[in-house]
Amino acid sequence: MTMAAKMNKTTKAIARRRSAERVAMLSVAGFLIIVAILAWRLQSGLDPVVNAGAQNTADRQPVVHRRLIIKRKVVTAIVDQPVARETGSAAGATGGGQQTASSAPPQPVASAPAQAPAPAPAPAPTTSAS
Amino acid sequence: MTEFAFTEFDLMGTRIRFWIDQNSGHAGSTALASGERFLRNFDRRLSRFRPDSELSALNANPAETVAVSPLMFRFLRSAIDAAERSDGLVDPTLLSAVEAAGYRESRAGVSPLPIAEVLAVGNSAVPAGPNPEAPWKSIKLDRDDRTVTRPPGLMIDSGGSGKGLAADMVAELWQQLLPEGTSYIVDCGGDMRVGPQSAGSAPYEIGVKTSPAPARELKLTLSGGAVATSGIGNRSWLDGEGRVAHHLIDPSTGKPAWTGIASVTAIGDTALQAETIAKTALLSGAPRARTLLAERGGVMVDFDGVVTPLNPTQMAVAA
């Protein structure tokens, strides 16, 4: 083999090795990029598998409680006068006569949760003999 | 302003209602579900209307000493405590008497007599008294062995203090499950326990339904503790001889009590305490009821429909 032929063979071998190295480096780089993207999605809570599972679980769970948003209300009141006269100990009573009202009985106010249809109004807390 | 998550269901022959601050999130949902589970177990064990309940088994057990569950032990201890505090008026051994008066089956869903018909019977205002034999004193509890010893055949009823105890025990459960300072209300058929008022939150506003006088609405404000109502209007019936009867028995006679008071609402540290005060006041008659209620506050309604709020610093009255 001539010297020129030997050099040509050596050059081709070097070129083949560099090409293989380039392919390997590109593969590793691509892999690392994919891993980085997946890691970022996981960190952001965007894992599609996990979300799909959670969604399915939520779909399977029956609704156990009626959740309703109510608000406490301030009630304006007129003191019951005959009560104080009879008992003599009912502070806040101011005189005689029938009990009168200055306001309608309070109704619970349902706020607007982003649910439809709106649930039935919940009762205001009330104690009565059972 | 507190916004509440709410749930309700029928149990123990009455309506159970829960309110929990909706900001408690998942803990609140867990507490609502746990509270319902607890009460269903409570009812399974302590209902006299269930032949398979532990209470029915205890009442039928011919042995003098019987080992009981922790829940039954707690109930018996509470029932005896209520009897002691009421000087025997809130007597847990009146089951035979209340059955003899006609209350043998659960009256859940059964309409009571019209209140006017009930009150028309009780023209005489006779204070109830304790049973001089005080059979409840024969109930002995052994904490170490967790046993109860009583004369076989002594019938014990959970109706006198069961709902108050149930509300308190749900509150105890929620104290463990909910973040500190969470607002909540447990209502077991009018026996209500509220969570401690947290800094910056409004006090609880509890309506009081009186009977008679349903048009009148009273409100109590609570910063914690409990309120309970006892009355004769909602569980009344005609007995076998066509006489009007109700479920609040005078221990001294074994018959329905006609004390001139139709209902009492009382405030207490616990629902059991409030219920005991309310029943004691109703059974004692008006003079002693005023004294009992003046200490913590409450409402008394007599047969004429006169509504008497006591210690109304915690109370507004509106129609």
Tab-separated table of C-alpha atoms in Angstrom:
chain	number	residue	atom	x	y	z
A	1	MET	CA	0.000	0.000	0.000
A	2	THR	CA	1.307	3.417	-0.911
A	3	MET	CA	1.756	6.173	1.633
A	4	ALA	CA	-1.081	8.138	0.007
A	5	ALA	CA	-3.445	5.220	0.285
A	6	LYS	CA	-2.522	4.686	3.920
A	7	MET	CA	-3.204	8.376	4.704
A	8	ASN	CA	-6.545	8.275	2.896
A	9	LYS	CA	-7.594	5.254	4.948
A	10	THR	CA	-6.551	6.930	8.178
A	11	THR	CA	-8.500	10.100	7.293
A	12	LYS	CA	-11.644	8.103	6.567
A	13	ALA	CA	-11.341	6.269	9.883
A	14	ILE	CA	-11.011	9.523	11.762
A	15	ALA	CA	-14.019	10.942	9.948
A	16	ARG	CA	-16.097	7.846	10.798
A	17	ARG	CA	-15.130	8.067	14.463
A	18	ARG	CA	-16.025	11.775	14.617
A	19	SER	CA	-19.365	11.080	13.012
A	20	ALA	CA	-20.128	8.375	15.587
A	21	GLU	CA	-19.130	10.690	18.415
A	22	ARG	CA	-21.390	13.409	17.001
A	23	VAL	CA	-24.330	11.013	16.831
A	24	ALA	CA	-23.729	9.892	20.402
A	25	MET	CA	-23.435	13.462	21.670
A	26	LEU	CA	-26.619	14.476	19.863
A	27	SER	CA	-28.438	11.487	21.347
A	28	VAL	CA	-27.317	12.326	24.879
A	29	ALA	CA	-28.214	15.985	24.393
A	30	GLY	CA	-31.659	15.068	23.092
A	31	PHE	CA	-32.205	12.751	26.002
A	32	LEU	CA	-31.174	15.399	28.499
A	33	ILE	CA	-33.487	17.951	26.873
A	34	ILE	CA	-36.435	15.549	27.103
A	35	VAL	CA	-35.629	14.756	30.727
A	36	ALA	CA	-35.425	18.467	31.526
A	37	ILE	CA	-38.798	19.121	29.896
A	38	LEU	CA	-40.449	16.277	31.785
A	39	ALA	CA	-38.886	17.392	35.060
A	40	TRP	CA	-40.184	20.907	34.520
A	41	ARG	CA	-43.686	19.581	33.813
A	42	LEU	CA	-43.627	17.431	36.931
A	43	GLN	CA	-42.456	20.313	39.025
A	44	SER	CA	-45.246	22.456	37.636
A	45	GLY	CA	-47.855	19.828	38.504
A	46	LEU	CA	-48.608	19.138	34.869
A	47	ASP	CA	-47.948	15.426	34.889
A	48	PRO	CA	-50.685	14.132	32.557
A	49	VAL	CA	-50.755	10.681	34.146
A	50	VAL	CA	-51.190	11.975	37.666
A	51	ASN	CA	-53.816	14.515	36.626
A	52	ALA	CA	-55.739	11.905	34.715
A	53	GLY	CA	-55.765	9.671	37.775
A	54	ALA	CA	-56.930	12.439	40.038
A	55	GLN	CA	-59.665	13.364	37.605
A	56	ASN	CA	-60.849	9.793	37.414
A	57	THR	CA	-60.856	9.486	41.191
A	58	ALA	CA	-62.840	12.666	41.509
A	59	ASP	CA	-65.325	11.382	38.964
A	60	ARG	CA	-65.801	8.171	40.879
A	61	GLN	CA	-66.348	9.766	44.274
A	62	PRO	CA	-69.989	10.297	45.159
A	63	VAL	CA	-71.025	13.643	46.542
A	64	VAL	CA	-71.400	13.047	50.251
A	65	HIS	CA	-72.342	16.430	51.575
A	66	ARG	CA	-74.390	19.314	50.387
A	67	ARG	CA	-72.033	22.215	50.649
A	68	LEU	CA	-73.634	25.557	50.926
A	69	ILE	CA	-72.227	28.914	51.616
A	70	ILE	CA	-74.193	31.006	54.045
A	71	LYS	CA	-73.348	34.217	55.764
A	72	ARG	CA	-74.097	35.389	59.235
A	73	LYS	CA	-76.450	38.284	59.328
A	74	VAL	CA	-76.860	41.097	61.760
A	75	VAL	CA	-80.398	41.222	63.022
A	76	THR	CA	-82.040	44.409	64.117
A	77	ALA	CA	-84.384	43.656	66.942
A	78	ILE	CA	-86.997	45.262	69.108
A	79	VAL	CA	-86.984	44.002	72.634
A	80	ASP	CA	-89.935	41.968	73.825
A	81	GLN	CA	-91.596	44.237	76.337
A	82	PRO	CA	-94.247	42.129	78.094
A	83	VAL	CA	-91.663	39.533	78.916
A	84	ALA	CA	-89.618	41.935	80.959
A	85	ARG	CA	-92.678	43.191	82.757
A	86	GLU	CA	-93.655	39.697	83.771
A	87	THR	CA	-90.324	38.327	84.790
A	88	GLY	CA	-88.850	41.469	86.229
A	89	SER	CA	-85.412	40.134	85.435
A	90	ALA	CA	-85.170	40.272	81.708
A	91	ALA	CA	-82.587	42.912	81.005
A	92	GLY	CA	-83.046	44.668	77.727
A	93	ALA	CA	-86.816	44.857	78.029
A	94	THR	CA	-88.144	48.356	77.870
A	95	GLY	CA	-91.849	48.472	78.502
A	96	GLY	CA	-95.293	47.033	77.955
A	97	GLY	CA	-97.183	45.974	74.893
A	98	GLN	CA	-97.056	43.240	72.365
A	99	GLN	CA	-93.829	42.103	70.855
A	100	THR	CA	-93.245	43.739	67.519
A	101	ALA	CA	-90.826	43.234	64.742
A	102	SER	CA	-88.572	45.693	63.063
A	103	SER	CA	-87.165	43.280	60.571
A	104	ALA	CA	-88.210	40.199	58.731
A	105	PRO	CA	-86.911	36.895	60.055
A	106	PRO	CA	-83.349	36.538	58.830
A	107	GLN	CA	-82.766	34.396	55.827
A	108	PRO	CA	-79.437	32.777	55.140
A	109	VAL	CA	-77.655	34.479	52.304
A	110	ALA	CA	-76.141	32.111	49.828
A	111	SER	CA	-72.976	33.397	48.280
A	112	ALA	CA	-72.045	32.335	44.808
A	113	PRO	CA	-69.819	29.323	44.619
A	114	ALA	CA	-69.011	28.465	41.040
A	115	GLN	CA	-71.437	25.575	41.026
A	116	ALA	CA	-74.707	25.074	39.257
A	117	PRO	CA	-77.434	24.549	40.098
A	118	ALA	CA	-77.328	26.469	43.360
A	119	PRO	CA	-78.045	24.275	46.393
A	120	ALA	CA	-81.104	24.793	48.536
A	121	PRO	CA	-80.693	27.373	51.291
A	122	ALA	CA	-79.323	26.004	54.541
A	123	PRO	CA	-81.217	26.842	57.679
A	124	ALA	CA	-79.828	29.376	60.088
A	125	PRO	CA	-78.701	27.659	63.308
A	126	THR	CA	-81.783	27.211	65.461
A	127	THR	CA	-82.467	25.318	68.649
A	128	SER	CA	-85.908	23.905	69.304
A	129	ALA	CA	-87.320	21.052	71.299
A	130	SER	CA	-87.028	17.767	69.451
B	1	MET	CA	-68.194	37.052	58.500
B	2	THR	CA	-67.919	33.297	58.583
B	3	GLU	CA	-69.065	31.177	55.693
B	4	PHE	CA	-70.126	27.674	56.548
B	5	ALA	CA	-70.205	24.312	54.859
B	6	PHE	CA	-73.404	22.570	55.926
B	7	THR	CA	-74.839	19.081	56.008
B	8	GLU	CA	-77.879	17.511	57.647
B	9	PHE	CA	-79.424	14.082	58.036
B	10	ASP	CA	-82.012	12.242	60.115
B	11	LEU	CA	-80.809	10.090	63.001
B	12	MET	CA	-81.639	9.367	66.633
B	13	GLY	CA	-85.260	10.149	65.882
B	14	THR	CA	-84.412	13.738	65.087
B	15	ARG	CA	-82.609	16.046	62.672
B	16	ILE	CA	-78.844	16.273	62.863
B	17	ARG	CA	-77.188	19.371	61.388
B	18	PHE	CA	-73.536	20.296	61.062
B	19	TRP	CA	-71.972	23.638	60.184
B	20	ILE	CA	-68.217	24.023	59.697
B	21	ASP	CA	-66.249	27.037	58.548
B	22	GLN	CA	-65.844	26.413	54.858
B	23	ASN	CA	-62.293	27.715	54.948
B	24	SER	CA	-61.323	24.574	56.840
B	25	GLY	CA	-61.129	22.889	53.424
B	26	HIS	CA	-60.320	19.204	53.343
B	27	ALA	CA	-60.179	19.000	57.142
B	28	GLY	CA	-63.735	20.332	57.251
B	29	SER	CA	-64.976	17.758	54.753
B	30	THR	CA	-63.262	15.025	56.732
B	31	ALA	CA	-64.797	16.310	59.956
B	32	LEU	CA	-68.308	16.372	58.476
B	33	ALA	CA	-67.999	12.778	57.301
B	34	SER	CA	-66.387	11.629	60.554
B	35	GLY	CA	-69.075	13.327	62.613
B	36	GLU	CA	-71.828	11.535	60.721
B	37	ARG	CA	-70.047	8.185	61.023
B	38	PHE	CA	-69.599	8.718	64.734
B	39	LEU	CA	-73.257	9.536	65.303
B	40	ARG	CA	-74.449	6.540	63.305
B	41	ASN	CA	-72.319	4.320	65.527
B	42	PHE	CA	-73.594	6.202	68.588
B	43	ASP	CA	-77.170	5.505	67.528
B	44	ARG	CA	-76.448	1.835	66.756
B	45	ARG	CA	-75.087	1.326	70.251
B	46	LEU	CA	-77.309	3.510	72.391
B	47	SER	CA	-80.747	3.539	70.767
B	48	ARG	CA	-83.470	1.889	72.803
B	49	PHE	CA	-85.440	1.432	69.597
B	50	ARG	CA	-82.887	-0.974	68.127
B	51	PRO	CA	-83.242	-4.488	69.504
B	52	ASP	CA	-79.625	-5.192	68.548
B	53	SER	CA	-78.181	-2.124	70.273
B	54	GLU	CA	-75.845	-2.422	73.222
B	55	LEU	CA	-78.373	-0.522	75.332
B	56	SER	CA	-81.119	-3.020	74.523
B	57	ALA	CA	-78.719	-5.872	75.305
B	58	LEU	CA	-77.786	-4.262	78.621
B	59	ASN	CA	-81.423	-3.761	79.591
B	60	ALA	CA	-82.171	-7.401	78.742
B	61	ASN	CA	-79.079	-8.825	80.443
B	62	PRO	CA	-80.034	-10.832	83.553
B	63	ALA	CA	-76.551	-10.511	85.032
B	64	GLU	CA	-76.054	-7.938	87.741
B	65	THR	CA	-72.658	-6.832	86.468
B	66	VAL	CA	-72.096	-6.332	82.765
B	67	ALA	CA	-68.981	-5.343	80.822
B	68	VAL	CA	-69.728	-2.446	78.518
B	69	SER	CA	-68.090	-0.594	75.653
B	70	PRO	CA	-66.217	2.673	76.240
B	71	LEU	CA	-69.087	4.568	74.612
B	72	MET	CA	-71.701	2.918	76.843
B	73	PHE	CA	-69.527	3.574	79.876
B	74	ARG	CA	-69.243	7.250	78.943
B	75	PHE	CA	-72.998	7.491	78.397
B	76	LEU	CA	-73.790	5.877	81.749
B	77	ARG	CA	-71.358	8.144	83.537
B	78	SER	CA	-72.942	11.177	81.860
B	79	ALA	CA	-76.475	9.996	82.661
B	80	ILE	CA	-75.628	9.509	86.328
B	81	ASP	CA	-73.908	12.889	86.389
B	82	ALA	CA	-77.027	14.524	84.926
B	83	ALA	CA	-79.180	12.810	87.550
B	84	GLU	CA	-76.912	14.050	90.342
B	85	ARG	CA	-76.812	17.600	89.005
B	86	SER	CA	-80.601	17.709	88.655
B	87	ASP	CA	-81.263	16.138	92.060
B	88	GLY	CA	-82.869	13.178	90.347
B	89	LEU	CA	-85.158	15.055	87.962
B	90	VAL	CA	-83.212	14.014	84.854
B	91	ASP	CA	-83.525	10.334	85.670
B	92	PRO	CA	-82.098	7.751	83.230
B	93	THR	CA	-84.235	4.951	84.684
B	94	LEU	CA	-87.617	6.157	83.419
B	95	LEU	CA	-87.754	3.915	80.387
B	96	SER	CA	-90.546	1.742	81.765
B	97	ALA	CA	-92.547	4.859	82.677
B	98	VAL	CA	-92.153	6.506	79.288
B	99	GLU	CA	-93.129	3.262	77.573
B	100	ALA	CA	-96.134	2.947	79.845
B	101	ALA	CA	-97.104	6.466	78.786
B	102	GLY	CA	-97.205	5.222	75.202
B	103	TYR	CA	-93.734	5.993	73.859
B	104	ARG	CA	-92.674	2.479	72.846
B	105	GLU	CA	-91.624	3.029	69.256
B	106	SER	CA	-89.531	5.704	67.628
B	107	ARG	CA	-91.612	8.729	66.761
B	108	ALA	CA	-89.321	9.864	63.976
B	109	GLY	CA	-91.515	11.326	61.269
B	110	VAL	CA	-94.638	11.081	63.419
B	111	SER	CA	-96.463	14.371	63.776
B	112	PRO	CA	-97.090	15.524	67.344
B	113	LEU	CA	-100.451	16.653	68.583
B	114	PRO	CA	-101.344	20.287	67.928
B	115	ILE	CA	-99.656	22.315	70.643
B	116	ALA	CA	-102.936	23.911	71.676
B	117	GLU	CA	-104.379	20.458	72.319
B	118	VAL	CA	-101.397	19.535	74.465
B	119	LEU	CA	-101.428	22.715	76.497
B	120	ALA	CA	-105.169	22.549	77.044
B	121	VAL	CA	-104.579	19.515	79.257
B	122	GLY	CA	-102.042	21.013	81.564
B	123	ASN	CA	-103.998	23.663	83.342
B	124	SER	CA	-102.493	22.745	86.665
B	125	ALA	CA	-98.866	23.721	87.134
B	126	VAL	CA	-97.387	21.061	89.389
B	127	PRO	CA	-93.608	20.937	89.744
B	128	ALA	CA	-92.149	17.509	89.126
B	129	GLY	CA	-90.065	15.798	91.763
B	130	PRO	CA	-87.482	13.058	91.963
B	131	ASN	CA	-88.353	9.448	92.555
B	132	PRO	CA	-87.821	9.036	96.315
B	133	GLU	CA	-86.356	5.590	95.715
B	134	ALA	CA	-83.810	7.097	93.309
B	135	PRO	CA	-83.206	3.895	91.360
B	136	TRP	CA	-80.508	5.621	89.337
B	137	LYS	CA	-78.355	5.615	92.462
B	138	SER	CA	-78.207	1.828	92.231
B	139	ILE	CA	-76.196	2.093	89.002
B	140	LYS	CA	-72.544	1.601	89.868
B	141	LEU	CA	-69.703	1.993	87.424
B	142	ASP	CA	-66.276	0.394	87.679
B	143	ARG	CA	-63.802	2.377	85.651
B	144	ASP	CA	-60.982	-0.180	85.924
B	145	ASP	CA	-63.019	-3.150	84.727
B	146	ARG	CA	-65.312	-0.965	82.596
B	147	THR	CA	-68.406	-2.636	83.979
B	148	VAL	CA	-71.798	-1.495	85.168
B	149	THR	CA	-73.551	-3.064	88.122
B	150	ARG	CA	-77.273	-2.509	88.588
B	151	PRO	CA	-80.306	-4.524	89.606
B	152	PRO	CA	-81.234	-6.753	86.659
B	153	GLY	CA	-84.423	-5.468	85.092
B	154	LEU	CA	-83.608	-1.819	85.736
B	155	MET	CA	-84.342	-0.252	82.359
B	156	ILE	CA	-82.034	2.555	81.277
B	157	ASP	CA	-82.969	5.151	78.661
B	158	SER	CA	-80.621	7.270	76.564
B	159	GLY	CA	-83.348	9.783	75.745
B	160	GLY	CA	-82.664	12.078	78.680
B	161	SER	CA	-79.086	12.969	77.934
B	162	GLY	CA	-78.079	11.089	74.797
B	163	LYS	CA	-78.377	13.884	72.259
B	164	GLY	CA	-76.454	16.370	74.368
B	165	LEU	CA	-73.689	13.864	74.923
B	166	ALA	CA	-73.658	13.062	71.215
B	167	ALA	CA	-73.199	16.739	70.300
B	168	ASP	CA	-70.369	17.074	72.812
B	169	MET	CA	-68.585	13.990	71.539
B	170	VAL	CA	-68.784	15.177	67.930
B	171	ALA	CA	-67.282	18.477	69.096
B	172	GLU	CA	-64.475	16.580	70.840
B	173	LEU	CA	-63.827	14.680	67.631
B	174	TRP	CA	-63.756	17.857	65.595
B	175	GLN	CA	-61.367	19.535	67.989
B	176	GLN	CA	-58.878	16.882	66.944
B	177	LEU	CA	-59.635	17.054	63.237
B	178	LEU	CA	-60.019	20.771	62.592
B	179	PRO	CA	-57.414	23.507	62.691
B	180	GLU	CA	-57.437	25.437	65.943
B	181	GLY	CA	-59.981	28.237	65.955
B	182	THR	CA	-62.228	26.723	63.290
B	183	SER	CA	-65.844	27.768	63.740
B	184	TYR	CA	-68.429	24.998	63.844
B	185	ILE	CA	-71.873	24.121	65.164
B	186	VAL	CA	-73.149	20.641	65.992
B	187	ASP	CA	-76.909	20.355	66.326
B	188	CYS	CA	-78.385	17.088	67.573
B	189	GLY	CA	-82.105	17.780	67.584
B	190	GLY	CA	-81.879	21.148	69.287
B	191	ASP	CA	-78.933	20.299	71.526
B	192	MET	CA	-76.220	22.466	69.999
B	193	ARG	CA	-72.519	22.698	70.706
B	194	VAL	CA	-70.442	25.413	69.075
B	195	GLY	CA	-66.716	25.742	68.587
B	196	PRO	CA	-64.681	28.232	70.577
B	197	GLN	CA	-64.925	31.709	69.125
B	198	SER	CA	-61.630	32.575	67.527
B	199	ALA	CA	-60.070	36.017	67.675
B	200	GLY	CA	-61.623	38.365	65.188
B	201	SER	CA	-64.599	36.165	64.345
B	202	ALA	CA	-68.183	37.062	65.101
B	203	PRO	CA	-70.008	35.274	67.905
B	204	TYR	CA	-72.429	32.535	66.962
B	205	GLU	CA	-75.993	33.638	66.492
B	206	ILE	CA	-78.455	30.887	67.385
B	207	GLY	CA	-82.182	31.197	66.799
B	208	VAL	CA	-84.596	29.886	69.412
B	209	LYS	CA	-87.853	28.394	68.198
B	210	THR	CA	-90.426	28.527	70.926
B	211	SER	CA	-93.617	26.570	71.124
B	212	PRO	CA	-96.219	27.891	71.538
B	213	ALA	CA	-95.546	31.305	69.983
B	214	PRO	CA	-93.962	30.123	66.768
B	215	ALA	CA	-94.225	33.615	65.300
B	216	ARG	CA	-91.709	34.932	67.751
B	217	GLU	CA	-88.082	34.559	67.012
B	218	LEU	CA	-85.414	34.940	69.641
B	219	LYS	CA	-81.713	34.833	69.137
B	220	LEU	CA	-78.881	33.936	71.424
B	221	THR	CA	-75.321	34.888	70.797
B	222	LEU	CA	-72.663	32.464	71.946
B	223	SER	CA	-68.915	32.823	71.952
B	224	GLY	CA	-68.558	29.129	72.730
B	225	GLY	CA	-70.216	26.408	74.753
B	226	ALA	CA	-73.668	25.082	74.063
B	227	VAL	CA	-77.390	25.677	74.052
B	228	ALA	CA	-80.204	23.150	74.311
B	229	THR	CA	-83.982	23.171	74.245
B	230	SER	CA	-86.352	20.819	75.987
B	231	GLY	CA	-90.087	20.931	75.452
B	232	ILE	CA	-93.269	18.937	75.456
B	233	GLY	CA	-94.663	20.112	72.140
B	234	ASN	CA	-92.789	18.023	69.611
B	235	ARG	CA	-93.244	14.561	71.121
B	236	SER	CA	-96.833	14.275	72.195
B	237	TRP	CA	-99.504	11.700	71.513
B	238	LEU	CA	-102.734	10.204	72.781
B	239	ASP	CA	-102.201	7.226	75.072
B	240	GLY	CA	-104.256	4.039	75.071
B	241	GLU	CA	-107.047	5.738	76.965
B	242	GLY	CA	-107.138	8.770	74.700
B	243	ARG	CA	-105.318	11.061	77.112
B	244	VAL	CA	-102.720	13.535	75.942
B	245	ALA	CA	-99.218	12.392	76.853
B	246	HIS	CA	-95.674	13.529	76.179
B	247	HIS	CA	-92.156	12.254	76.757
B	248	LEU	CA	-91.002	14.337	79.728
B	249	ILE	CA	-91.834	12.197	82.715
B	250	ASP	CA	-92.233	13.349	86.299
B	251	PRO	CA	-89.976	10.875	88.171
B	252	SER	CA	-92.099	11.154	91.303
B	253	THR	CA	-95.267	9.943	89.562
B	254	GLY	CA	-93.984	8.110	86.496
B	255	LYS	CA	-96.461	10.134	84.412
B	256	PRO	CA	-95.977	12.986	81.932
B	257	ALA	CA	-95.129	16.191	83.792
B	258	TRP	CA	-97.441	19.193	83.596
B	259	THR	CA	-95.481	21.966	85.259
B	260	GLY	CA	-96.910	24.966	83.444
B	261	ILE	CA	-93.807	25.272	81.274
B	262	ALA	CA	-94.002	24.220	77.645
B	263	SER	CA	-90.349	24.596	76.706
B	264	VAL	CA	-87.044	25.766	78.076
B	265	THR	CA	-83.867	26.745	76.264
B	266	ALA	CA	-80.720	26.823	78.364
B	267	ILE	CA	-77.090	27.812	77.843
B	268	GLY	CA	-74.264	25.700	79.221
B	269	ASP	CA	-70.605	24.895	78.835
B	270	THR	CA	-71.497	21.622	77.137
B	271	ALA	CA	-74.574	20.414	75.311
B	272	LEU	CA	-75.107	17.794	78.000
B	273	GLN	CA	-74.998	20.449	80.686
B	274	ALA	CA	-77.337	22.743	78.725
B	275	GLU	CA	-79.763	19.888	78.118
B	276	THR	CA	-79.693	18.924	81.785
B	277	ILE	CA	-80.396	22.500	82.856
B	278	ALA	CA	-83.217	22.825	80.317
B	279	LYS	CA	-84.927	19.599	81.416
B	280	THR	CA	-84.422	20.372	85.091
B	281	ALA	CA	-85.891	23.843	84.630
B	282	LEU	CA	-88.902	22.565	82.725
B	283	LEU	CA	-89.609	19.846	85.265
B	284	SER	CA	-89.060	22.153	88.243
B	285	GLY	CA	-91.728	24.686	87.328
B	286	ALA	CA	-91.439	28.410	86.738
B	287	PRO	CA	-90.006	29.721	90.021
B	288	ARG	CA	-87.012	27.399	90.112
B	289	ALA	CA	-86.624	27.563	86.341
B	290	ARG	CA	-86.050	31.317	86.585
B	291	THR	CA	-83.302	30.734	89.128
B	292	LEU	CA	-81.673	28.001	87.092
B	293	LEU	CA	-81.727	29.968	83.872
B	294	ALA	CA	-80.684	33.296	85.323
B	295	GLU	CA	-77.184	32.018	86.000
B	296	ARG	CA	-76.193	31.197	82.419
B	297	GLY	CA	-79.107	32.503	80.394
B	298	GLY	CA	-81.998	30.938	78.565
B	299	VAL	CA	-85.615	31.179	77.523
B	300	MET	CA	-88.730	29.852	79.201
B	301	VAL	CA	-92.135	29.541	77.531
B	302	ASP	CA	-95.160	28.870	79.680
B	303	PHE	CA	-98.481	27.307	78.766
B	304	ASP	CA	-99.970	30.723	78.018
B	305	GLY	CA	-97.308	31.344	75.427
B	306	VAL	CA	-95.495	33.955	77.494
B	307	VAL	CA	-91.857	33.959	76.470
B	308	THR	CA	-89.433	34.775	79.249
B	309	PRO	CA	-85.823	35.386	78.258
B	310	LEU	CA	-83.411	35.341	81.164
B	311	ASN	CA	-79.948	36.869	81.219
B	312	PRO	CA	-80.649	38.457	77.851
B	313	THR	CA	-77.238	40.079	77.575
B	314	GLN	CA	-76.706	37.220	75.189
B	315	MET	CA	-80.047	37.595	73.548
B	316	ALA	CA	-81.950	39.643	71.042
B	317	VAL	CA	-85.674	39.301	70.598
B	318	ALA	CA	-87.343	39.783	67.274
B	319	ALA	CA	-90.599	38.744	65.730
